[in-house]
Coordinates of C-alpha atoms and ligand atoms in Angstrom, one line a residue:
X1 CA 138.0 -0.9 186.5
X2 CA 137.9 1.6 188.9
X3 CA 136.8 0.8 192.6
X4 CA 135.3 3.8 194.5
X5 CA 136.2 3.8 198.3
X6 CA 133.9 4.9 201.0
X7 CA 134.1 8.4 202.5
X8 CA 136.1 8.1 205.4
X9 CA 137.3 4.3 204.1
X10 CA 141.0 3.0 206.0
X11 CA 144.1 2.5 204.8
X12 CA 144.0 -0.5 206.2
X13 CA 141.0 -1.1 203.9
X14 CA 142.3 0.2 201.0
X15 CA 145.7 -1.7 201.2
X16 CA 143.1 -4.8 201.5
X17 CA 141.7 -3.9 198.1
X18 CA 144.8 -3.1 196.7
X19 CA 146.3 -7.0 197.7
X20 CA 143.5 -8.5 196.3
X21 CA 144.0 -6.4 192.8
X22 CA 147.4 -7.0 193.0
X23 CA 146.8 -10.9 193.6
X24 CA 145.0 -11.7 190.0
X25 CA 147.7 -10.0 188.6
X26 CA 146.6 -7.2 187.6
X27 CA 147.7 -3.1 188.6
X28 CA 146.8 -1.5 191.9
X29 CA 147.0 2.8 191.4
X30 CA 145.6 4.5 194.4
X31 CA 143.9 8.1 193.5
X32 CA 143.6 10.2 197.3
X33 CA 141.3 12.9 196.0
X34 CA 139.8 15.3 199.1
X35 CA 136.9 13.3 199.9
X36 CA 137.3 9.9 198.3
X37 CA 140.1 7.5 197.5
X38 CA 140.0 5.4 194.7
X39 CA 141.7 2.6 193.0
X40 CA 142.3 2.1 189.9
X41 CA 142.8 -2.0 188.8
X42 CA 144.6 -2.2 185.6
X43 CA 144.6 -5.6 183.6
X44 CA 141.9 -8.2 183.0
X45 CA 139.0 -6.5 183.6
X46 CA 137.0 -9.9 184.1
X47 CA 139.5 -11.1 187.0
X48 CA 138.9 -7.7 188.9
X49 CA 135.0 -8.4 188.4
X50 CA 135.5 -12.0 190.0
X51 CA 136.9 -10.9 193.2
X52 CA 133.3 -9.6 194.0
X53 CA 135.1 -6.7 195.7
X54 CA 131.8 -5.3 195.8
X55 CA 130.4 -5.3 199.1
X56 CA 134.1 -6.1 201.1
X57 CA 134.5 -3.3 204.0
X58 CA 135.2 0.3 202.7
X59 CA 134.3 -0.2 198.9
X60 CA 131.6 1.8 198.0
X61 CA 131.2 0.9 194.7
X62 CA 133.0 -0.6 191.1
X63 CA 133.0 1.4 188.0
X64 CA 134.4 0.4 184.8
X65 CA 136.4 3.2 182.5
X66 CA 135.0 2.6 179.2
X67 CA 138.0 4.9 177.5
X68 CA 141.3 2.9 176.2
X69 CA 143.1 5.5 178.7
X70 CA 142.5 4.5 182.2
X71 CA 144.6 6.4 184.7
X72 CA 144.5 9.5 182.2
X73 CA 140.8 9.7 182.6
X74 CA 139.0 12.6 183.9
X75 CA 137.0 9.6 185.3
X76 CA 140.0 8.4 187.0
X77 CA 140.0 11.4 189.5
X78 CA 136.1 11.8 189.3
X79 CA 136.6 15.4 187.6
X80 CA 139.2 16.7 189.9
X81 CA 141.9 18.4 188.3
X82 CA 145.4 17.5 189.3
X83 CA 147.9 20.1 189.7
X84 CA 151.4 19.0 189.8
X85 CA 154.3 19.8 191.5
X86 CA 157.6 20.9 189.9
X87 CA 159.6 20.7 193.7
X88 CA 157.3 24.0 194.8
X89 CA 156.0 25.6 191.5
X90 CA 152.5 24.2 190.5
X91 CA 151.4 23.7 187.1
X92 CA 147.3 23.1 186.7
X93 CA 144.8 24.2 189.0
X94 CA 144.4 27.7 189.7
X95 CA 148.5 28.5 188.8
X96 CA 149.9 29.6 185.1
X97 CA 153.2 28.3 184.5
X98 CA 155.1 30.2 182.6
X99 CA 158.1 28.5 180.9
X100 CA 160.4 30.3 179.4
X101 CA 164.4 29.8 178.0
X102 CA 166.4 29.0 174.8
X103 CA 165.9 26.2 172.7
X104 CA 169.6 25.0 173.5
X105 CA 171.6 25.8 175.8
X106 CA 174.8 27.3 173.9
X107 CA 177.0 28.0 176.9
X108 CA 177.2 29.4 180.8
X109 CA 176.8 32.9 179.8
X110 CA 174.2 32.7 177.8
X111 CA 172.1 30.0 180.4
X112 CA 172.5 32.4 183.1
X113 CA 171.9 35.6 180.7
X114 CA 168.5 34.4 179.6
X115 CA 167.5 33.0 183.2
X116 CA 167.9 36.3 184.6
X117 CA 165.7 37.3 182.1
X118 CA 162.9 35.2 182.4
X119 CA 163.0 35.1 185.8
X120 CA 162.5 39.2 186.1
X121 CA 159.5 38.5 184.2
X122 CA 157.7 36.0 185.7
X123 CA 159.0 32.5 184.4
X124 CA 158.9 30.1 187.3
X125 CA 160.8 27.6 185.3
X126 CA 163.7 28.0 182.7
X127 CA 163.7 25.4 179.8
X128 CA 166.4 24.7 177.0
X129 CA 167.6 21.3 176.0
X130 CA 171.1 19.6 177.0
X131 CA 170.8 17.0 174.5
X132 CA 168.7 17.8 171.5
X133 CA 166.5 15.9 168.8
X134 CA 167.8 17.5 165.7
X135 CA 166.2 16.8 162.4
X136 CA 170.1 16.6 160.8
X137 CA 172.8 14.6 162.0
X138 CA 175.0 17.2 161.3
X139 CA 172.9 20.2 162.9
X140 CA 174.3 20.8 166.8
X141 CA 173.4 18.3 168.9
X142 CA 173.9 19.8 172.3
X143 CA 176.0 20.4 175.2
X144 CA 174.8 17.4 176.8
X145 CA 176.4 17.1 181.0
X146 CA 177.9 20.6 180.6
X147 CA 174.6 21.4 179.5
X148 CA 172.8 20.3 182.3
X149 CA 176.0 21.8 184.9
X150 CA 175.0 25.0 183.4
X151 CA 170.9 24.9 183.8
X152 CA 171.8 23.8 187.4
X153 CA 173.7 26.6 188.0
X154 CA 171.0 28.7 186.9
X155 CA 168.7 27.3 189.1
X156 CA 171.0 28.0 192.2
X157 CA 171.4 31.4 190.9
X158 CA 167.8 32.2 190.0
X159 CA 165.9 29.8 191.9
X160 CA 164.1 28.9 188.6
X161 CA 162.6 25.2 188.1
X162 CA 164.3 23.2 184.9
X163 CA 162.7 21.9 182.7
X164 CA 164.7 19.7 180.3
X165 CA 164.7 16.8 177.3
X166 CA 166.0 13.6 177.8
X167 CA 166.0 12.0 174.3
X168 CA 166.7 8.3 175.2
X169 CA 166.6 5.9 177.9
X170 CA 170.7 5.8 178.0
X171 CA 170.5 9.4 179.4
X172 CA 167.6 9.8 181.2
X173 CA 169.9 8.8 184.3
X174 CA 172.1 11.7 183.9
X175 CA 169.0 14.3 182.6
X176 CA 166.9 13.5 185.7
X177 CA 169.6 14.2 188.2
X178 CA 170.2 17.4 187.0
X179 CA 166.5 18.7 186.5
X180 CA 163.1 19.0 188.1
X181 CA 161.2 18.0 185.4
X182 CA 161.8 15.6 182.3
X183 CA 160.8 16.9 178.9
X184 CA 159.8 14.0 176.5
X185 CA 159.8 15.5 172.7
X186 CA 157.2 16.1 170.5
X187 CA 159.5 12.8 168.3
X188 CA 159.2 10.4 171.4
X189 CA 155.7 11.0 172.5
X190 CA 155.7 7.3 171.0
X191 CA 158.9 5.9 172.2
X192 CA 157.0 3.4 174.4
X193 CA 160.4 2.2 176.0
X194 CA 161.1 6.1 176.7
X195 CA 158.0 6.8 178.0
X196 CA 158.2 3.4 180.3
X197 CA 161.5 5.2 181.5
X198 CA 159.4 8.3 182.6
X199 CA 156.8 6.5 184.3
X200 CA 159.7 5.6 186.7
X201 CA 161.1 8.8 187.5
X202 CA 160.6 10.7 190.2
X203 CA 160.7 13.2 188.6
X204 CA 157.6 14.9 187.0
X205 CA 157.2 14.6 182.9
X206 CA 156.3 17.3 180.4
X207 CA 155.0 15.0 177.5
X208 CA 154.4 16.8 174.6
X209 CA 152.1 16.0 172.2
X210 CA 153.8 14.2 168.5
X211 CA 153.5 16.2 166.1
X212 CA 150.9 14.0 163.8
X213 CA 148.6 12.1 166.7
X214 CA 145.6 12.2 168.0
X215 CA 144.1 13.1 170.9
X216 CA 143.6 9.8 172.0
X217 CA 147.2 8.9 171.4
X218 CA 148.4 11.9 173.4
X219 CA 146.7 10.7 176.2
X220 CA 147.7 6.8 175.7
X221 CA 151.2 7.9 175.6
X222 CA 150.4 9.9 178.7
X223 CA 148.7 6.3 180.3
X224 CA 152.5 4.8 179.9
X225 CA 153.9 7.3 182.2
X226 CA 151.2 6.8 184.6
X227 CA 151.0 2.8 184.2
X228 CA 154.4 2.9 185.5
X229 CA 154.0 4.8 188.9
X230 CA 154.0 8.4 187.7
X231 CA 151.3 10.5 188.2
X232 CA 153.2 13.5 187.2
X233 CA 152.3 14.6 184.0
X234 CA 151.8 17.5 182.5
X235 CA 150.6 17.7 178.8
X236 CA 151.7 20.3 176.5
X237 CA 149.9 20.7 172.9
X238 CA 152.9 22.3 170.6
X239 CA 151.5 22.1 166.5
X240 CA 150.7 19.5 164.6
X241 CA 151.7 19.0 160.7
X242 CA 148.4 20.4 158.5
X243 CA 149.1 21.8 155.1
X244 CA 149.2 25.3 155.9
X245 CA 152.4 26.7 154.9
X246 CA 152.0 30.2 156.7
X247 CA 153.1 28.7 160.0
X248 CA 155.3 25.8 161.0
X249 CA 153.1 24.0 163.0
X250 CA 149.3 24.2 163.3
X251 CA 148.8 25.0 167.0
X252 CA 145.7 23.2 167.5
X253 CA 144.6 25.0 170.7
X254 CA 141.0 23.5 170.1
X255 CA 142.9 20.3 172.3
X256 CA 142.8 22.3 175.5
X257 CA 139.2 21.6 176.2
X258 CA 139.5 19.0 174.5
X259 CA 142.2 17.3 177.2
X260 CA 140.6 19.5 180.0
X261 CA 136.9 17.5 179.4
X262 CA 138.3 13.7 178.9
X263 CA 141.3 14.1 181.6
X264 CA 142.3 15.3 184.8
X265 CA 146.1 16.3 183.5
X266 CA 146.9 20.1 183.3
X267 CA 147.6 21.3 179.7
X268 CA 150.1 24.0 178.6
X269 CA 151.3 25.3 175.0
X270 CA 154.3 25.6 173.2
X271 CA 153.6 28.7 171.0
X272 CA 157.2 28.5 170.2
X273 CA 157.0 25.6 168.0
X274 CA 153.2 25.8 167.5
X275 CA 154.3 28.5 164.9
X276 CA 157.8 28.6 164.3
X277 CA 157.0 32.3 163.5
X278 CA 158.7 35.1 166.4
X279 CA 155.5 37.6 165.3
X280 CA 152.9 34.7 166.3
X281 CA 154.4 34.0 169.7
X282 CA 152.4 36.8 171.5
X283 CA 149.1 36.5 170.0
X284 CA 148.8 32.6 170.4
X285 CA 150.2 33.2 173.8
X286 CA 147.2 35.6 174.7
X287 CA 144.9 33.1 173.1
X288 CA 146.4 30.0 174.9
X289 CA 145.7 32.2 178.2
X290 CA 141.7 33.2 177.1
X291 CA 141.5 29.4 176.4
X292 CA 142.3 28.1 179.5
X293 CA 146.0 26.4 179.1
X294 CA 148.0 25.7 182.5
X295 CA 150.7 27.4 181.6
X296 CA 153.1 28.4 178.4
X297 CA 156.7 27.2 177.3
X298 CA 158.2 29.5 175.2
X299 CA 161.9 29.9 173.6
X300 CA 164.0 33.1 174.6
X301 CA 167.4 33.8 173.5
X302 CA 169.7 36.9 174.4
X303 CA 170.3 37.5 170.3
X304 CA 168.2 35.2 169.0
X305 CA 169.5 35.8 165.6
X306 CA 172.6 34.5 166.7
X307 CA 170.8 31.3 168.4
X308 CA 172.2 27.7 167.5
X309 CA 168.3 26.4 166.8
X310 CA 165.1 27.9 166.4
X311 CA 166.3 31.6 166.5
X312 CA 163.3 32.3 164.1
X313 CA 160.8 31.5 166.7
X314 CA 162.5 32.7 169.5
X315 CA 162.0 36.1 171.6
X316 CA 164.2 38.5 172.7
X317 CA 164.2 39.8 176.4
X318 CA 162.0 43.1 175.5
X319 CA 159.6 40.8 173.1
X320 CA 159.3 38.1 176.6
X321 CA 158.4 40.7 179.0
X322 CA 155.5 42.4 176.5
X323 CA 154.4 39.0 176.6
X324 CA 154.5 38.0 180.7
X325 CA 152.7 41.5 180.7
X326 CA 150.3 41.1 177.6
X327 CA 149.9 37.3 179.2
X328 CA 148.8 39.3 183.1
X329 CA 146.4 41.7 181.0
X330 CA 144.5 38.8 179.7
X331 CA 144.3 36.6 182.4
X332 CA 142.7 39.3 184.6
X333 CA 140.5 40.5 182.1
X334 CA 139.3 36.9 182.1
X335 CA 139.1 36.9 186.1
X336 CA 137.2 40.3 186.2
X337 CA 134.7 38.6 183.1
X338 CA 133.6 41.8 183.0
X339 CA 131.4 43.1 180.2
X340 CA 131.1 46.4 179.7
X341 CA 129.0 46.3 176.9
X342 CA 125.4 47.2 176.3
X343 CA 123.2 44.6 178.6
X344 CA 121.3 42.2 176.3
X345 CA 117.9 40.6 177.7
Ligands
PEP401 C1 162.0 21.8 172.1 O1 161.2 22.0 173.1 O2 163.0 22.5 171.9 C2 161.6 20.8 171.1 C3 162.5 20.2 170.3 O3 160.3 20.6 171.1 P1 159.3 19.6 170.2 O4 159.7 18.2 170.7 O5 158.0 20.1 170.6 O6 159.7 19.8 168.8
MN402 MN1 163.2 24.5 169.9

């Protein structure tokens, strides 16, 4: 249920509201937009019902979220987008976050080589795993602390967000001191425990979406996170299995819309892994831009041919800054919406 404040209602008024939620049991998750507050009561909807909060000072008015996702709901904010905050660099509203860094980090040099990189072109925050979620046992697994030590370093260097994995709930200690912002895989977007872990971080979460669900379980997996206290999350659509064999991944960019019209969480794409393929990168980047992503993640490597994973899909410094530039072109085009065709009447 969602309980819509007055304009102008107290905090005394809406801590009032919040006690009462909070003493049938149920959830209490305040929502400041600019104008109006609101709370959303998570639980047994018919308890909520029989505190006949309607009518009690500064409540304006009850509404009930009909969708299995509650705090995920573009209800939830009453269509105001929320634009999150990686310690100063935004990712939704207005901003395009560009992500960009290896798919592992391999060793100082190359952290600090590829940062410099990405942050000459634009990258506001530098990705690549510590610890990473390897289809073999036997494939390389990580750096893990020395890993993180080495994006840290980066960042001091650079001034460049992180943006790394944590894989279990035994490290997410250790990941979330090191980085600004958690990255939960495509192969936990269902690890409920994992995702519980997240939602009490402060820390925000890039969730990305598994790599066979729905929409709808996207967006549930994103409600843990929330449920839990965190309201930092930012989505990011990276392929899903389909048969077609001429690409990793499906990107199913058809999901930004999608997520942009039933919630109020930013969106970005993982081109990287949405194709598996280097020569797809830059024209599904362009077209993740035209259709209205927050922001990109995309894998660069010094050599990628000499990368430890995912070298295949993976730019090289020259390929990343055609594609900040490409990625500029299109976004301003877009801006300008300037037809230069023949006027049709
Ligand atoms: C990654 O970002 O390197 C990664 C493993 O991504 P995904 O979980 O989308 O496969
Ligand atoms: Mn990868």
């Amino acid at each position: 249920m969602m309980i819509v404040m007055k304009e102008g209602a107290t905090e005394e008024q809406v801590k009032r509201v919040v006690d009462r939620v909070e003493s049938v049991g149920c959830s209490a998750h305040v929502s400041k937009g600019d104008v109006l507050t609101v709370i959303g009561a998570i639980g047994d909807r018919d308890r909520v019902a029989a505190l006949g909060l309607e009518g009690t000072d500064g409540v304006d008015h009850l509404v009930p979220i009909l969708k299995p996702y509650k705090l995920a709901s573009a209800q939830f904010r009453k269509g105001e987008r929320t634009v999150i905050d990686v310690d100063g660099r935004r990712v939704g509203g207005d901003d395009f976050a560009l992500i960009a860094g290896p798919c592992t980090v391999e060793s100082r040099d190359q952290t600090l080589e590829v940062a410099r990189v990405v942050a000459e072109h634009g990258a506001s925050m530098l990705r690549g795993g510590a610890y990473k979620p390897r289809t073999s046992p036997y494939s390389f697994q990580g750096l893990g602390e020395n890993g993180l030590r080495y994006l840290a370093e980066a960042r001091e260097e650079t001034g460049l967000g992180i943006v790394t994995e944590a894989v279990d709930v035994e490290t997410f200690d250790l990941v979330e001191h090191y980085t600004d912002c958690v990255q939960i895989g495509a192969r936990n977007m269902q690890n409920f425990s994992l995702l519980r872990r997240a939602g009490r971080s402060r820390r925000p979460i890039l969730l990305k979406r598994g790599m066979s669900s729905t929409l709808e379980e996207f967006l549930m997996a994103a409600e843990y996170i929330l449920a839990e206290g965190n309201y930092n999350v930012i989505l990011c659509e990276r392929g899903v299995r389909t048969f077609a064999d001429h690409t990793r991944n499906t990107l199913d960019l058809s999901v930004v819309p999608a997520v942009q019209s039933l919630s109020h969480l930013p969106i970005i794409v993982d081109p990287s892994h949405g194709t598996g393929k280097r020569d797809k990168v830059l024209p599904l980047s362009l077209a993740a831009v035209a259709v209205g992503a927050s922001g990109l993640i995309v894998e660069v490597h010094p050599t990628p041919e000499h990368a430890l994973s995912d070298g295949y899909q993976t730019l090289d410094p020259g390929q990343f800054a055609e594609l900040t530039s490409s990625c500029r072109a299109v976004a301003e085009l877009l801006a300008a919406r300037h037809f230069s065709g023949r006027e049709l009447h």
